[in-house]
Protein backbone atom coordinates (compact mmCIF):
# COMPACT_ATOMS: atom_id res chain seq x y z
CA UNK A 1 0.00 0.00 0.00
CA UNK A 2 1.10 3.51 -0.75
CA UNK A 3 1.07 6.27 1.81
CA UNK A 4 -1.69 8.86 1.64
CA UNK A 5 -1.06 12.32 3.04
CA UNK A 6 -1.96 15.94 2.45
CA UNK A 7 0.87 17.44 0.42
CA UNK A 8 1.38 20.27 -2.02
CA UNK A 9 0.88 19.48 -5.71
CA UNK A 10 4.47 20.49 -6.41
CA UNK A 11 5.63 18.01 -3.79
CA UNK A 12 3.58 15.24 -5.41
CA UNK A 13 5.37 15.94 -8.69
CA UNK A 14 8.80 16.16 -7.05
CA UNK A 15 8.26 12.80 -5.33
CA UNK A 16 7.18 11.19 -8.61
CA UNK A 17 10.30 12.54 -10.33
CA UNK A 18 12.50 11.38 -7.45
CA UNK A 19 10.97 7.91 -7.63
CA UNK A 20 11.66 7.83 -11.38
CA UNK A 21 15.38 8.01 -10.48
CA UNK A 22 16.49 10.48 -13.18
CA UNK A 23 20.21 10.63 -13.85
CA UNK A 24 20.07 14.34 -14.63
CA UNK A 25 17.85 17.22 -13.51
CA UNK A 26 18.39 20.69 -14.90
CA UNK A 27 16.83 23.55 -13.00
CA UNK A 28 16.07 27.17 -13.64
CA UNK A 29 13.49 28.90 -11.44
CA UNK A 30 10.24 30.49 -12.54
CA UNK A 31 6.99 30.91 -10.63
CA UNK A 32 4.91 28.75 -10.21
CA UNK A 33 7.30 25.93 -11.19
CA UNK A 34 9.98 26.73 -8.60
CA UNK A 35 8.67 24.60 -5.71
CA UNK A 36 9.15 21.40 -7.73
CA UNK A 37 12.81 22.17 -8.30
CA UNK A 38 13.31 23.30 -4.68
CA UNK A 39 11.85 20.05 -3.37
CA UNK A 40 14.05 18.04 -5.74
CA UNK A 41 17.07 20.04 -4.57
CA UNK A 42 16.11 19.15 -0.97
CA UNK A 43 15.97 15.45 -1.93
CA UNK A 44 19.47 15.70 -3.40
CA UNK A 45 20.77 17.59 -0.36
CA UNK A 46 19.36 15.10 2.15
CA UNK A 47 20.59 12.09 0.18
CA UNK A 48 17.17 10.76 -0.86
CA UNK A 49 17.95 11.32 -4.53
CA UNK A 50 21.20 10.59 -6.31
CA UNK A 51 21.24 12.57 -9.52
CA UNK A 52 23.27 15.14 -11.40
CA UNK A 53 21.36 18.26 -10.34
CA UNK A 54 22.44 21.15 -12.52
CA UNK A 55 21.53 24.75 -11.87
CA UNK A 56 21.78 26.44 -15.23
CA UNK A 57 21.65 30.01 -16.48
CA UNK A 58 18.36 30.01 -18.37
CA UNK A 59 15.46 27.85 -19.49
CA UNK A 60 17.19 27.50 -22.85
CA UNK A 61 20.10 25.87 -21.00
CA UNK A 62 17.78 23.81 -18.83
CA UNK A 63 16.20 22.24 -21.89
CA UNK A 64 19.57 21.90 -23.64
CA UNK A 65 21.19 20.12 -20.69
CA UNK A 66 18.31 17.67 -20.44
CA UNK A 67 18.45 17.17 -24.20
CA UNK A 68 22.15 16.34 -24.09
CA UNK A 69 21.66 14.05 -21.12
CA UNK A 70 18.94 12.02 -22.84
CA UNK A 71 20.98 11.90 -26.05
CA UNK A 72 23.83 10.47 -23.97
CA UNK A 73 21.53 7.71 -22.82
CA UNK A 74 20.35 8.91 -19.44
CA UNK A 75 16.95 9.70 -17.98
CA UNK A 76 16.57 13.45 -17.61
CA UNK A 77 13.97 15.87 -16.30
CA UNK A 78 13.33 19.59 -16.28
CA UNK A 79 10.38 21.90 -15.70
CA UNK A 80 9.29 25.43 -16.40
CA UNK A 81 6.31 27.72 -16.88
CA UNK A 82 5.07 30.56 -19.01
CA UNK A 83 7.85 32.64 -20.60
CA UNK A 84 10.37 30.08 -19.36
CA UNK A 85 8.73 27.38 -21.47
CA UNK A 86 8.69 29.77 -24.40
CA UNK A 87 12.44 30.20 -24.08
CA UNK A 88 12.77 26.40 -24.34
CA UNK A 89 10.84 26.26 -27.58
CA UNK A 90 13.76 26.14 -29.99
CA UNK A 91 15.37 23.33 -28.02
CA UNK A 92 12.17 21.34 -27.58
CA UNK A 93 11.55 21.12 -31.32
CA UNK A 94 14.99 19.50 -31.52
CA UNK A 95 14.28 17.16 -28.59
CA UNK A 96 11.11 15.97 -30.30
CA UNK A 97 12.72 15.71 -33.73
CA UNK A 98 15.63 13.71 -32.33
CA UNK A 99 13.03 11.44 -30.68
CA UNK A 100 14.55 11.92 -27.24
CA UNK A 101 12.33 10.62 -24.42
CA UNK A 102 12.69 13.57 -22.06
CA UNK A 103 10.00 14.27 -19.46
CA UNK A 104 9.28 17.84 -18.50
CA UNK A 105 6.60 19.56 -16.49
CA UNK A 106 4.84 22.63 -17.75
CA UNK A 107 3.37 24.32 -14.70
CA UNK A 108 0.70 26.25 -16.53
CA UNK A 109 0.85 29.99 -16.23
CA UNK A 110 -0.40 32.67 -18.57
CA UNK A 111 1.99 34.29 -21.00
CA UNK A 112 3.02 37.95 -21.01
CA UNK A 113 2.28 40.63 -21.89
CA UNK A 114 0.50 41.61 -19.62
CA UNK A 115 2.55 39.94 -16.91
CA UNK A 116 0.44 37.41 -15.04
CA UNK A 117 1.58 34.63 -12.75
CA UNK A 118 -1.76 32.81 -12.64
CA UNK A 119 -2.83 29.73 -14.56
CA UNK A 120 -4.10 29.25 -18.07
CA UNK A 121 -2.95 27.06 -20.95
CA UNK A 122 -1.54 29.73 -23.25
CA UNK A 123 2.02 28.62 -22.48
CA UNK A 124 1.70 24.90 -23.22
CA UNK A 125 -0.72 24.87 -26.17
CA UNK A 126 2.02 26.76 -27.95
CA UNK A 127 3.83 23.40 -28.21
CA UNK A 128 0.99 21.86 -30.20
CA UNK A 129 3.04 21.31 -33.34
CA UNK A 130 6.41 20.38 -31.83
CA UNK A 131 5.71 16.67 -31.93
CA UNK A 132 5.92 16.33 -28.15
CA UNK A 133 3.26 14.39 -26.27
CA UNK A 134 1.18 16.65 -24.02
CA UNK A 135 -0.80 15.35 -21.03
CA UNK A 136 -3.05 17.60 -18.90
CA UNK A 137 -3.94 16.57 -15.34
CA UNK A 138 -6.87 17.46 -13.09
CA UNK A 139 -5.47 17.22 -9.55
CA UNK A 140 -2.33 16.56 -7.51
CA UNK A 141 -2.88 12.79 -7.47
CA UNK A 142 -3.12 12.67 -11.23
CA UNK A 143 -0.03 14.90 -11.44
CA UNK A 144 1.87 12.26 -9.43
CA UNK A 145 0.46 9.35 -11.44
CA UNK A 146 0.95 11.03 -14.83
CA UNK A 147 4.63 11.79 -14.17
CA UNK A 148 5.32 8.14 -13.41
CA UNK A 149 3.45 7.15 -16.56
CA UNK A 150 5.15 9.85 -18.64
CA UNK A 151 8.59 8.24 -18.36
CA UNK A 152 7.14 4.89 -19.44
CA UNK A 153 5.36 6.45 -22.42
CA UNK A 154 8.35 8.55 -23.49
CA UNK A 155 10.83 5.68 -23.27
CA UNK A 156 8.65 3.07 -24.97
CA UNK A 157 10.67 1.77 -27.93
CA UNK A 158 7.71 2.37 -30.25
CA UNK A 159 7.25 5.93 -29.04
CA UNK A 160 10.58 7.61 -28.14
CA UNK A 161 9.17 11.09 -27.78
CA UNK A 162 9.35 13.79 -25.11
CA UNK A 163 6.34 14.10 -22.81
CA UNK A 164 5.20 17.46 -21.50
CA UNK A 165 3.04 17.01 -18.41
CA UNK A 166 0.85 20.09 -18.02
CA UNK A 167 -0.17 21.01 -14.48
CA UNK A 168 -2.21 24.12 -13.71
CA UNK A 169 -0.10 26.54 -11.67
CA UNK A 170 -1.35 27.35 -8.15
CA UNK A 171 -4.63 25.47 -8.63
CA UNK A 172 -2.66 22.24 -8.56
CA UNK A 173 0.98 23.17 -7.99
CA UNK A 174 0.38 25.19 -4.80
CA UNK A 175 -2.70 23.42 -3.46
CA UNK A 176 -2.50 21.00 -0.55
CA UNK A 177 -4.71 17.95 -0.91
CA UNK A 178 -4.59 14.22 -0.21
CA UNK A 179 -2.16 12.32 -2.43
CA UNK A 180 -1.27 8.64 -2.31
CA UNK A 181 2.46 8.11 -2.82
CA UNK A 182 3.46 4.59 -3.85
CA UNK A 183 6.36 2.52 -2.54
CA UNK A 184 9.66 2.94 -4.35
CA UNK A 185 9.95 -0.79 -5.15
CA UNK A 186 6.59 -0.75 -6.89
CA UNK A 187 7.56 2.30 -8.91
CA UNK A 188 10.84 0.58 -9.82
CA UNK A 189 8.93 -2.45 -11.05
CA UNK A 190 6.54 -0.28 -13.08
CA UNK A 191 9.29 1.94 -14.44
CA UNK A 192 12.50 -0.02 -15.07
CA UNK A 193 15.77 1.80 -15.80
CA UNK A 194 15.94 3.54 -19.16
CA UNK A 195 17.66 1.49 -21.86
CA UNK A 196 18.25 3.74 -24.87
CA UNK A 197 17.90 2.35 -28.35
CA UNK A 198 20.56 4.78 -29.58
CA UNK A 199 22.74 7.12 -27.58
CA UNK A 200 25.82 9.28 -27.99
CA UNK A 201 28.91 7.17 -27.50
CA UNK A 202 32.42 7.95 -28.83
CA UNK A 203 33.03 4.21 -29.30
CA UNK A 204 29.94 3.81 -31.41
CA UNK A 205 29.23 7.20 -32.94
CA UNK A 206 25.79 8.30 -34.11
CA UNK A 207 24.66 11.65 -35.44
CA UNK A 208 21.61 13.16 -33.73
CA UNK A 209 19.83 15.87 -35.62
CA UNK A 210 21.79 15.65 -38.83
CA UNK A 211 21.00 17.73 -41.88
CA UNK A 212 18.03 16.49 -43.80
CA UNK A 213 17.24 18.32 -47.00
CA UNK A 214 14.41 17.86 -49.46
CA UNK A 215 15.29 14.24 -50.09
CA UNK A 216 14.22 13.03 -46.65
CA UNK A 217 12.88 15.83 -44.37
CA UNK A 218 9.31 14.94 -45.23
CA UNK A 219 10.10 11.32 -44.52
CA UNK A 220 11.32 12.22 -41.04
CA UNK A 221 8.06 14.10 -40.45
CA UNK A 222 6.11 11.07 -41.66
CA UNK A 223 7.87 8.83 -39.15
CA UNK A 224 7.39 11.40 -36.37
CA UNK A 225 3.66 11.60 -37.05
CA UNK A 226 3.43 7.83 -37.25
CA UNK A 227 5.18 7.52 -33.89
CA UNK A 228 2.90 9.97 -32.08
CA UNK A 229 -0.20 8.38 -33.60
CA UNK A 230 1.13 5.03 -32.42
CA UNK A 231 1.61 6.54 -28.97
CA UNK A 232 -2.18 6.75 -28.59
CA UNK A 233 -2.48 3.05 -27.86
CA UNK A 234 0.56 3.16 -25.56
CA UNK A 235 -0.80 6.05 -23.48
CA UNK A 236 -4.00 4.11 -22.92
CA UNK A 237 -2.23 0.79 -22.26
CA UNK A 238 0.21 2.32 -19.78
CA UNK A 239 -2.64 4.11 -17.95
CA UNK A 240 -4.44 0.74 -17.69
CA UNK A 241 -1.29 -1.02 -16.49
CA UNK A 242 -0.91 1.73 -13.89
CA UNK A 243 -4.49 1.08 -12.81
CA UNK A 244 -3.82 -2.63 -12.51
CA UNK A 245 -0.70 -1.98 -10.44
CA UNK A 246 -1.80 0.94 -8.28
CA UNK A 247 -5.60 0.97 -8.52
CA UNK A 248 -6.05 4.42 -10.02
CA UNK A 249 -7.17 5.38 -13.51
CA UNK A 250 -7.58 9.00 -14.53
CA UNK A 251 -8.16 8.18 -18.16
CA UNK A 252 -5.89 7.38 -21.10
CA UNK A 253 -6.27 9.84 -23.95
CA UNK A 254 -9.58 11.02 -22.50
CA UNK A 255 -11.79 10.32 -19.54
CA UNK A 256 -15.56 10.33 -19.79
CA UNK A 257 -17.65 11.39 -16.80
CA UNK A 258 -21.37 10.69 -17.11
CA UNK A 259 -21.32 11.24 -20.87
CA UNK A 260 -23.17 8.04 -21.85
CA UNK A 261 -26.69 9.49 -21.79
CA UNK A 262 -25.71 13.19 -21.76
CA UNK A 263 -27.34 15.71 -24.10
CA UNK A 264 -24.74 18.31 -23.14
CA UNK A 265 -21.06 17.38 -22.77
CA UNK A 266 -18.27 19.66 -21.61
CA UNK A 267 -14.92 19.20 -23.32
CA UNK A 268 -12.02 20.61 -21.29
CA UNK A 269 -8.48 20.04 -19.96
CA UNK A 270 -6.70 20.47 -16.63
CA UNK A 271 -7.86 21.43 -13.16
CA UNK A 272 -11.21 22.86 -14.32
CA UNK A 273 -12.31 19.24 -14.76
CA UNK A 274 -12.83 18.90 -10.99
CA UNK A 275 -15.17 21.88 -10.88
CA UNK A 276 -17.01 20.57 -13.94
CA UNK A 277 -17.50 17.12 -12.39
CA UNK A 278 -18.85 18.73 -9.24
CA UNK A 279 -21.20 20.89 -11.33
CA UNK A 280 -22.36 17.91 -13.37
CA UNK A 281 -23.43 16.08 -10.21
CA UNK A 282 -25.39 19.13 -9.03
CA UNK A 283 -27.01 19.64 -12.42
CA UNK A 284 -27.90 15.96 -12.74
CA UNK A 285 -29.63 16.19 -9.36
CA UNK A 286 -31.84 18.79 -11.09
CA UNK A 287 -32.57 16.34 -13.89
CA UNK A 288 -30.21 17.84 -16.46
CA UNK A 289 -28.35 15.34 -18.64
CA UNK A 290 -24.85 16.78 -18.55
CA UNK A 291 -21.41 15.11 -18.71
CA UNK A 292 -17.71 15.92 -18.96
CA UNK A 293 -15.13 14.68 -21.42
CA UNK A 294 -11.64 15.29 -20.10
CA UNK A 295 -9.06 15.66 -22.83
CA UNK A 296 -6.03 14.23 -21.08
CA UNK A 297 -3.80 13.92 -24.12
CA UNK A 298 -3.82 17.12 -26.17
CA UNK A 299 -1.11 15.73 -28.45
CA UNK A 300 -1.67 13.15 -29.79
CA UNK A 301 -5.20 14.52 -30.12
CA UNK A 302 -7.90 11.93 -29.34
CA UNK A 303 -9.99 12.37 -32.46
CA UNK A 304 -11.68 8.94 -32.32
CA UNK A 305 -12.34 9.10 -28.58
CA UNK A 306 -13.95 12.54 -28.88
CA UNK A 307 -16.17 11.39 -31.74
CA UNK A 308 -17.22 8.31 -29.79
CA UNK A 309 -17.87 10.17 -26.53
CA UNK A 310 -19.96 12.83 -28.28
CA UNK A 311 -21.79 10.48 -30.67
CA UNK A 312 -25.11 10.87 -28.86
CA UNK A 313 -24.67 14.39 -27.46
CA UNK A 314 -26.69 17.32 -28.80
CA UNK A 315 -24.30 20.05 -27.69
CA UNK A 316 -20.57 20.09 -26.90
CA UNK A 317 -19.47 22.97 -24.66
CA UNK A 318 -15.74 23.32 -25.26
CA UNK A 319 -13.83 25.26 -22.63
CA UNK A 320 -10.55 26.85 -23.65
CA UNK A 321 -8.04 28.21 -21.17
CA UNK A 322 -6.12 29.73 -24.06
CA UNK A 323 -6.99 31.92 -26.96
CA UNK A 324 -5.90 31.69 -30.59
CA UNK A 325 -5.92 35.41 -31.14
CA UNK A 326 -7.10 36.09 -34.64
CA UNK A 327 -9.13 32.95 -35.24
CA UNK A 328 -12.15 33.58 -33.06
CA UNK A 329 -11.93 30.42 -30.98
CA UNK A 330 -9.48 28.69 -28.69
CA UNK A 331 -7.15 25.85 -29.71
CA UNK A 332 -9.18 23.10 -28.02
CA UNK A 333 -12.35 24.33 -29.73
CA UNK A 334 -10.67 24.45 -33.12
CA UNK A 335 -9.30 20.92 -32.72
CA UNK A 336 -12.58 19.55 -31.35
CA UNK A 337 -14.58 21.08 -34.20
CA UNK A 338 -12.16 19.57 -36.69
CA UNK A 339 -12.43 16.16 -35.01
CA UNK A 340 -16.24 16.31 -35.03
CA UNK A 341 -16.68 17.64 -38.54
CA UNK A 342 -19.37 15.76 -40.38
CA UNK A 343 -23.13 15.45 -40.77
CA UNK A 344 -23.90 13.94 -37.35
CA UNK A 345 -21.73 16.22 -35.24
CA UNK A 346 -23.22 17.86 -32.15
CA UNK A 347 -23.41 21.63 -32.08
CA UNK A 348 -20.20 23.09 -30.62
CA UNK A 349 -20.46 26.04 -28.22
CA UNK A 350 -17.07 27.55 -27.43
CA UNK A 351 -16.22 29.21 -24.12
CA UNK A 352 -13.13 30.98 -22.87
CA UNK A 353 -12.79 30.41 -19.14
CA UNK A 354 -10.03 30.75 -16.61
CA UNK A 355 -7.77 32.95 -18.73
CA UNK A 356 -5.06 34.42 -16.51
CA UNK A 357 -6.51 32.63 -13.50
CA UNK A 358 -10.04 34.07 -13.87
CA UNK A 359 -12.10 32.06 -11.44
CA UNK A 360 -14.74 29.59 -12.63
CA UNK A 361 -17.49 28.90 -10.12
CA UNK A 362 -20.35 26.41 -10.19
CA UNK A 363 -22.73 29.22 -11.15
CA UNK A 364 -20.69 29.90 -14.28
CA UNK A 365 -20.95 26.25 -15.28
CA UNK A 366 -24.72 26.47 -14.77
CA UNK A 367 -24.82 29.54 -17.04
CA UNK A 368 -22.98 27.66 -19.77
CA UNK A 369 -25.42 24.77 -19.42
CA UNK A 370 -28.38 27.17 -19.67
CA UNK A 371 -27.09 28.37 -23.01
CA UNK A 372 -26.44 24.81 -24.16
CA UNK A 373 -29.97 23.76 -23.15
CA UNK A 374 -31.40 26.42 -25.46
CA UNK A 375 -29.25 25.10 -28.29
CA UNK A 376 -30.25 21.52 -27.49
CA UNK A 377 -33.92 22.55 -27.66
CA UNK A 378 -33.36 23.88 -31.15
CA UNK A 379 -33.26 27.55 -30.26
CA UNK A 380 -30.76 29.63 -32.21
CA UNK A 381 -27.79 30.61 -30.02
CA UNK A 382 -24.58 32.39 -30.95
CA UNK A 383 -21.73 30.11 -31.94
CA UNK A 384 -19.26 32.88 -31.10
CA UNK A 385 -17.03 32.06 -28.14
CA UNK A 386 -18.31 33.38 -24.85
CA UNK A 387 -15.93 34.98 -22.34
CA UNK A 388 -17.02 33.40 -19.04
CA UNK A 389 -17.01 35.72 -16.01
CA UNK A 390 -15.67 38.66 -18.01
CA UNK A 391 -15.88 42.15 -16.49
CA UNK A 392 -17.54 44.09 -19.31
CA UNK A 393 -16.95 47.38 -17.49
CA UNK A 394 -13.23 47.01 -18.16
CA UNK A 395 -13.60 46.51 -21.90
CA UNK A 396 -16.40 48.92 -22.77
CA UNK B 1 -0.94 30.13 3.90
CA UNK B 2 0.83 28.17 6.64
CA UNK B 3 -2.38 28.20 8.67
CA UNK B 4 -4.40 26.93 5.71
CA UNK B 5 -1.84 24.21 4.99
CA UNK B 6 -1.82 23.05 8.62
CA UNK B 7 -5.63 23.02 8.72
CA UNK B 8 -5.72 20.79 5.64
CA UNK B 9 -3.19 18.38 7.14
CA UNK B 10 -5.00 18.36 10.50
CA UNK B 11 -8.42 17.78 8.92
CA UNK B 12 -6.98 14.81 7.05
CA UNK B 13 -5.59 13.49 10.33
CA UNK B 14 -9.17 13.80 11.64
CA UNK B 15 -10.27 11.44 8.87
CA UNK B 16 -11.73 14.07 6.57
CA UNK B 17 -10.87 15.27 3.08
CA UNK B 18 -9.30 18.67 2.75
CA UNK B 19 -7.95 21.21 0.31
CA UNK B 20 -5.91 24.35 1.02
CA UNK B 21 -4.72 26.91 -1.48
CA UNK B 22 -3.40 30.45 -1.60
CA UNK B 23 -4.60 33.33 -3.69
CA UNK B 24 -1.50 34.82 -5.27
CA UNK B 25 -1.49 38.02 -7.23
CA UNK B 26 2.11 39.11 -6.83
CA UNK B 27 2.67 38.94 -3.11
CA UNK B 28 5.62 39.86 -1.01
CA UNK B 29 6.12 39.57 2.75
CA UNK B 30 3.90 41.97 4.65
CA UNK B 31 1.30 42.45 1.92
CA UNK B 32 -2.28 41.25 2.53
CA UNK B 33 -2.72 37.63 1.41
CA UNK B 34 -5.66 35.27 1.27
CA UNK B 35 -5.69 31.52 1.65
CA UNK B 36 -8.64 29.15 1.47
CA UNK B 37 -9.47 25.82 3.12
CA UNK B 38 -12.20 23.33 2.32
CA UNK B 39 -12.96 20.41 4.64
CA UNK B 40 -15.46 17.71 3.68
CA UNK B 41 -16.44 14.11 4.37
CA UNK B 42 -16.00 13.26 0.67
CA UNK B 43 -13.23 13.98 -1.87
CA UNK B 44 -13.09 17.65 -2.87
CA UNK B 45 -13.17 18.42 -6.59
CA UNK B 46 -14.31 22.04 -6.63
CA UNK B 47 -11.43 24.40 -7.49
CA UNK B 48 -12.97 27.87 -7.31
CA UNK B 49 -12.17 30.34 -4.56
CA UNK B 50 -14.46 30.39 -1.54
CA UNK B 51 -17.01 33.21 -1.74
CA UNK B 52 -19.34 32.21 1.11
CA UNK B 53 -17.14 30.97 3.91
CA UNK B 54 -18.47 29.37 7.07
CA UNK B 55 -15.54 30.90 8.91
CA UNK B 56 -13.13 33.76 8.41
CA UNK B 57 -9.84 33.96 10.28
CA UNK B 58 -8.34 37.43 10.28
CA UNK B 59 -4.72 37.33 11.36
CA UNK B 60 -4.09 41.06 10.99
CA UNK B 61 -6.86 43.31 12.39
CA UNK B 62 -5.33 46.39 10.74
CA UNK B 63 -6.93 45.14 7.50
CA UNK B 64 -10.39 46.04 8.85
CA UNK B 65 -11.55 49.03 6.81
CA UNK B 66 -9.00 48.32 4.06
CA UNK B 67 -10.25 44.91 2.94
CA UNK B 68 -13.89 43.75 3.22
CA UNK B 69 -13.08 40.94 5.60
CA UNK B 70 -16.79 40.09 6.05
CA UNK B 71 -17.43 39.57 2.35
CA UNK B 72 -19.69 36.57 1.81
CA UNK B 73 -19.83 35.61 5.49
CA UNK B 74 -23.38 34.59 6.37
CA UNK B 75 -25.28 35.29 9.59
CA UNK B 76 -24.57 31.77 10.82
CA UNK B 77 -20.86 32.23 10.19
CA UNK B 78 -18.05 33.25 12.48
CA UNK B 79 -15.09 35.57 12.14
CA UNK B 80 -12.13 35.00 14.43
CA UNK B 81 -9.95 38.08 14.74
CA UNK B 82 -6.46 38.24 16.17
CA UNK B 83 -6.93 41.14 18.57
CA UNK B 84 -6.70 42.01 22.26
CA UNK B 85 -9.80 44.19 21.95
CA UNK B 86 -13.35 43.05 22.69
CA UNK B 87 -15.47 41.98 19.67
CA UNK B 88 -17.61 45.13 19.91
CA UNK B 89 -14.50 47.32 19.92
CA UNK B 90 -12.97 46.27 16.58
CA UNK B 91 -15.45 47.92 14.26
CA UNK B 92 -17.03 44.97 12.49
CA UNK B 93 -20.69 45.49 11.59
CA UNK B 94 -22.13 42.03 11.08
CA UNK B 95 -24.80 39.64 12.31
CA UNK B 96 -22.23 36.84 12.17
CA UNK B 97 -20.50 35.77 15.35
CA UNK B 98 -17.42 37.89 16.06
CA UNK B 99 -14.71 36.44 18.28
CA UNK B 100 -11.46 38.10 19.23
CA UNK B 101 -8.42 36.29 20.50
CA UNK B 102 -4.98 37.71 21.37
CA UNK B 103 -2.99 35.36 19.12
CA UNK B 104 -0.02 37.72 18.80
CA UNK B 105 0.25 37.87 22.59
CA UNK B 106 0.15 34.07 22.87
CA UNK B 107 2.67 33.74 20.05
CA UNK B 108 5.08 36.12 21.81
CA UNK B 109 4.67 34.19 25.07
CA UNK B 110 5.24 30.78 23.53
CA UNK B 111 7.30 31.29 20.36
CA UNK B 112 8.95 34.58 21.16
CA UNK B 113 7.99 35.95 17.72
CA UNK B 114 4.70 37.51 16.54
CA UNK B 115 3.84 34.67 14.12
CA UNK B 116 0.28 33.71 14.87
CA UNK B 117 -0.52 30.64 12.76
CA UNK B 118 -0.47 27.96 15.42
CA UNK B 119 -1.97 30.09 18.21
CA UNK B 120 -4.95 31.09 16.09
CA UNK B 121 -5.42 27.47 15.05
CA UNK B 122 -5.60 26.37 18.67
CA UNK B 123 -8.23 29.03 19.32
CA UNK B 124 -10.20 28.04 16.21
CA UNK B 125 -10.12 24.39 17.23
CA UNK B 126 -11.52 25.20 20.67
CA UNK B 127 -14.22 27.50 19.24
CA UNK B 128 -15.54 25.33 16.44
CA UNK B 129 -14.46 21.72 16.88
CA UNK B 130 -14.06 21.60 13.07
CA UNK B 131 -10.59 20.26 13.66
CA UNK B 132 -9.49 18.57 16.85
CA UNK B 133 -6.54 19.65 18.94
CA UNK B 134 -5.27 16.05 18.67
CA UNK B 135 -5.10 16.43 14.88
CA UNK B 136 -3.23 19.72 15.12
CA UNK B 137 -0.35 17.95 16.85
CA UNK B 138 0.75 15.75 13.91
CA UNK B 139 0.16 18.64 11.50
CA UNK B 140 2.45 20.93 13.48
CA UNK B 141 5.04 18.18 13.93
CA UNK B 142 5.05 17.58 10.19
CA UNK B 143 5.65 21.25 9.43
CA UNK B 144 8.05 22.20 12.23
CA UNK B 145 10.82 20.02 13.58
CA UNK B 146 12.60 19.97 16.94
CA UNK B 147 12.30 22.89 19.30
CA UNK B 148 10.32 24.94 16.81
CA UNK B 149 7.74 22.16 16.64
CA UNK B 150 7.49 21.97 20.43
CA UNK B 151 7.05 25.72 20.71
CA UNK B 152 4.39 25.83 18.03
CA UNK B 153 2.57 22.96 19.68
CA UNK B 154 2.71 24.91 22.93
CA UNK B 155 1.27 27.96 21.15
CA UNK B 156 -1.63 25.90 19.81
CA UNK B 157 -2.40 24.11 23.07
CA UNK B 158 -2.06 27.29 25.16
CA UNK B 159 -4.49 29.07 22.85
CA UNK B 160 -6.81 26.07 22.89
CA UNK B 161 -6.89 25.88 26.66
CA UNK B 162 -7.41 29.62 27.15
CA UNK B 163 -10.39 29.61 24.82
CA UNK B 164 -11.80 26.47 26.42
CA UNK B 165 -11.52 28.11 29.85
CA UNK B 166 -13.33 31.21 28.61
CA UNK B 167 -16.27 29.37 27.04
PDB file of C-alpha atoms in Angstrom, chain A residues 4-6 117-118 138-139 170-171 174-178 257 271 274-275 277-278 281 359-362, chain B residues 1 5 8-9 12 17-26 42-49 51 142:
ATOM      1  CA  UNK A   4      -1.688   8.860   1.640  1.00  0.00           C
ATOM      2  CA  UNK A   5      -1.059  12.320   3.035  1.00  0.00           C
ATOM      3  CA  UNK A   6      -1.965  15.937   2.452  1.00  0.00           C
ATOM      4  CA  UNK A 117       1.578  34.626 -12.753  1.00  0.00           C
ATOM      5  CA  UNK A 118      -1.757  32.810 -12.643  1.00  0.00           C
ATOM      6  CA  UNK A 138      -6.867  17.458 -13.086  1.00  0.00           C
ATOM      7  CA  UNK A 139      -5.468  17.217  -9.550  1.00  0.00           C
ATOM      8  CA  UNK A 170      -1.348  27.353  -8.149  1.00  0.00           C
ATOM      9  CA  UNK A 171      -4.634  25.469  -8.630  1.00  0.00           C
ATOM     10  CA  UNK A 174       0.380  25.185  -4.803  1.00  0.00           C
ATOM     11  CA  UNK A 175      -2.701  23.415  -3.463  1.00  0.00           C
ATOM     12  CA  UNK A 176      -2.499  21.003  -0.546  1.00  0.00           C
ATOM     13  CA  UNK A 177      -4.710  17.954  -0.915  1.00  0.00           C
ATOM     14  CA  UNK A 178      -4.594  14.217  -0.209  1.00  0.00           C
ATOM     15  CA  UNK A 257     -17.648  11.389 -16.803  1.00  0.00           C
ATOM     16  CA  UNK A 271      -7.862  21.427 -13.163  1.00  0.00           C
ATOM     17  CA  UNK A 274     -12.829  18.902 -10.988  1.00  0.00           C
ATOM     18  CA  UNK A 275     -15.165  21.882 -10.879  1.00  0.00           C
ATOM     19  CA  UNK A 277     -17.504  17.121 -12.392  1.00  0.00           C
ATOM     20  CA  UNK A 278     -18.853  18.730  -9.239  1.00  0.00           C
ATOM     21  CA  UNK A 281     -23.433  16.080 -10.209  1.00  0.00           C
ATOM     22  CA  UNK A 359     -12.101  32.059 -11.442  1.00  0.00           C
ATOM     23  CA  UNK A 360     -14.739  29.591 -12.628  1.00  0.00           C
ATOM     24  CA  UNK A 361     -17.488  28.904 -10.120  1.00  0.00           C
ATOM     25  CA  UNK A 362     -20.351  26.413 -10.187  1.00  0.00           C
TER      26      UNK A 362
ATOM     27  CA  UNK B   1      -0.940  30.129   3.904  1.00  0.00           C
ATOM     28  CA  UNK B   5      -1.842  24.213   4.994  1.00  0.00           C
ATOM     29  CA  UNK B   8      -5.723  20.790   5.638  1.00  0.00           C
ATOM     30  CA  UNK B   9      -3.192  18.376   7.138  1.00  0.00           C
ATOM     31  CA  UNK B  12      -6.980  14.811   7.051  1.00  0.00           C
ATOM     32  CA  UNK B  17     -10.870  15.268   3.080  1.00  0.00           C
ATOM     33  CA  UNK B  18      -9.297  18.670   2.755  1.00  0.00           C
ATOM     34  CA  UNK B  19      -7.949  21.205   0.309  1.00  0.00           C
ATOM     35  CA  UNK B  20      -5.914  24.352   1.022  1.00  0.00           C
ATOM     36  CA  UNK B  21      -4.721  26.910  -1.482  1.00  0.00           C
ATOM     37  CA  UNK B  22      -3.404  30.450  -1.602  1.00  0.00           C
ATOM     38  CA  UNK B  23      -4.597  33.327  -3.688  1.00  0.00           C
ATOM     39  CA  UNK B  24      -1.505  34.820  -5.273  1.00  0.00           C
ATOM     40  CA  UNK B  25      -1.493  38.021  -7.232  1.00  0.00           C
ATOM     41  CA  UNK B  26       2.107  39.114  -6.834  1.00  0.00           C
ATOM     42  CA  UNK B  42     -16.000  13.256   0.669  1.00  0.00           C
ATOM     43  CA  UNK B  43     -13.227  13.978  -1.871  1.00  0.00           C
ATOM     44  CA  UNK B  44     -13.092  17.650  -2.872  1.00  0.00           C
ATOM     45  CA  UNK B  45     -13.168  18.418  -6.585  1.00  0.00           C
ATOM     46  CA  UNK B  46     -14.315  22.037  -6.629  1.00  0.00           C
ATOM     47  CA  UNK B  47     -11.426  24.399  -7.489  1.00  0.00           C
ATOM     48  CA  UNK B  48     -12.970  27.865  -7.308  1.00  0.00           C
ATOM     49  CA  UNK B  49     -12.174  30.335  -4.564  1.00  0.00           C
ATOM     50  CA  UNK B  51     -17.013  33.209  -1.741  1.00  0.00           C
ATOM     51  CA  UNK B 142       5.047  17.584  10.187  1.00  0.00           C
TER      52      UNK B 142
END
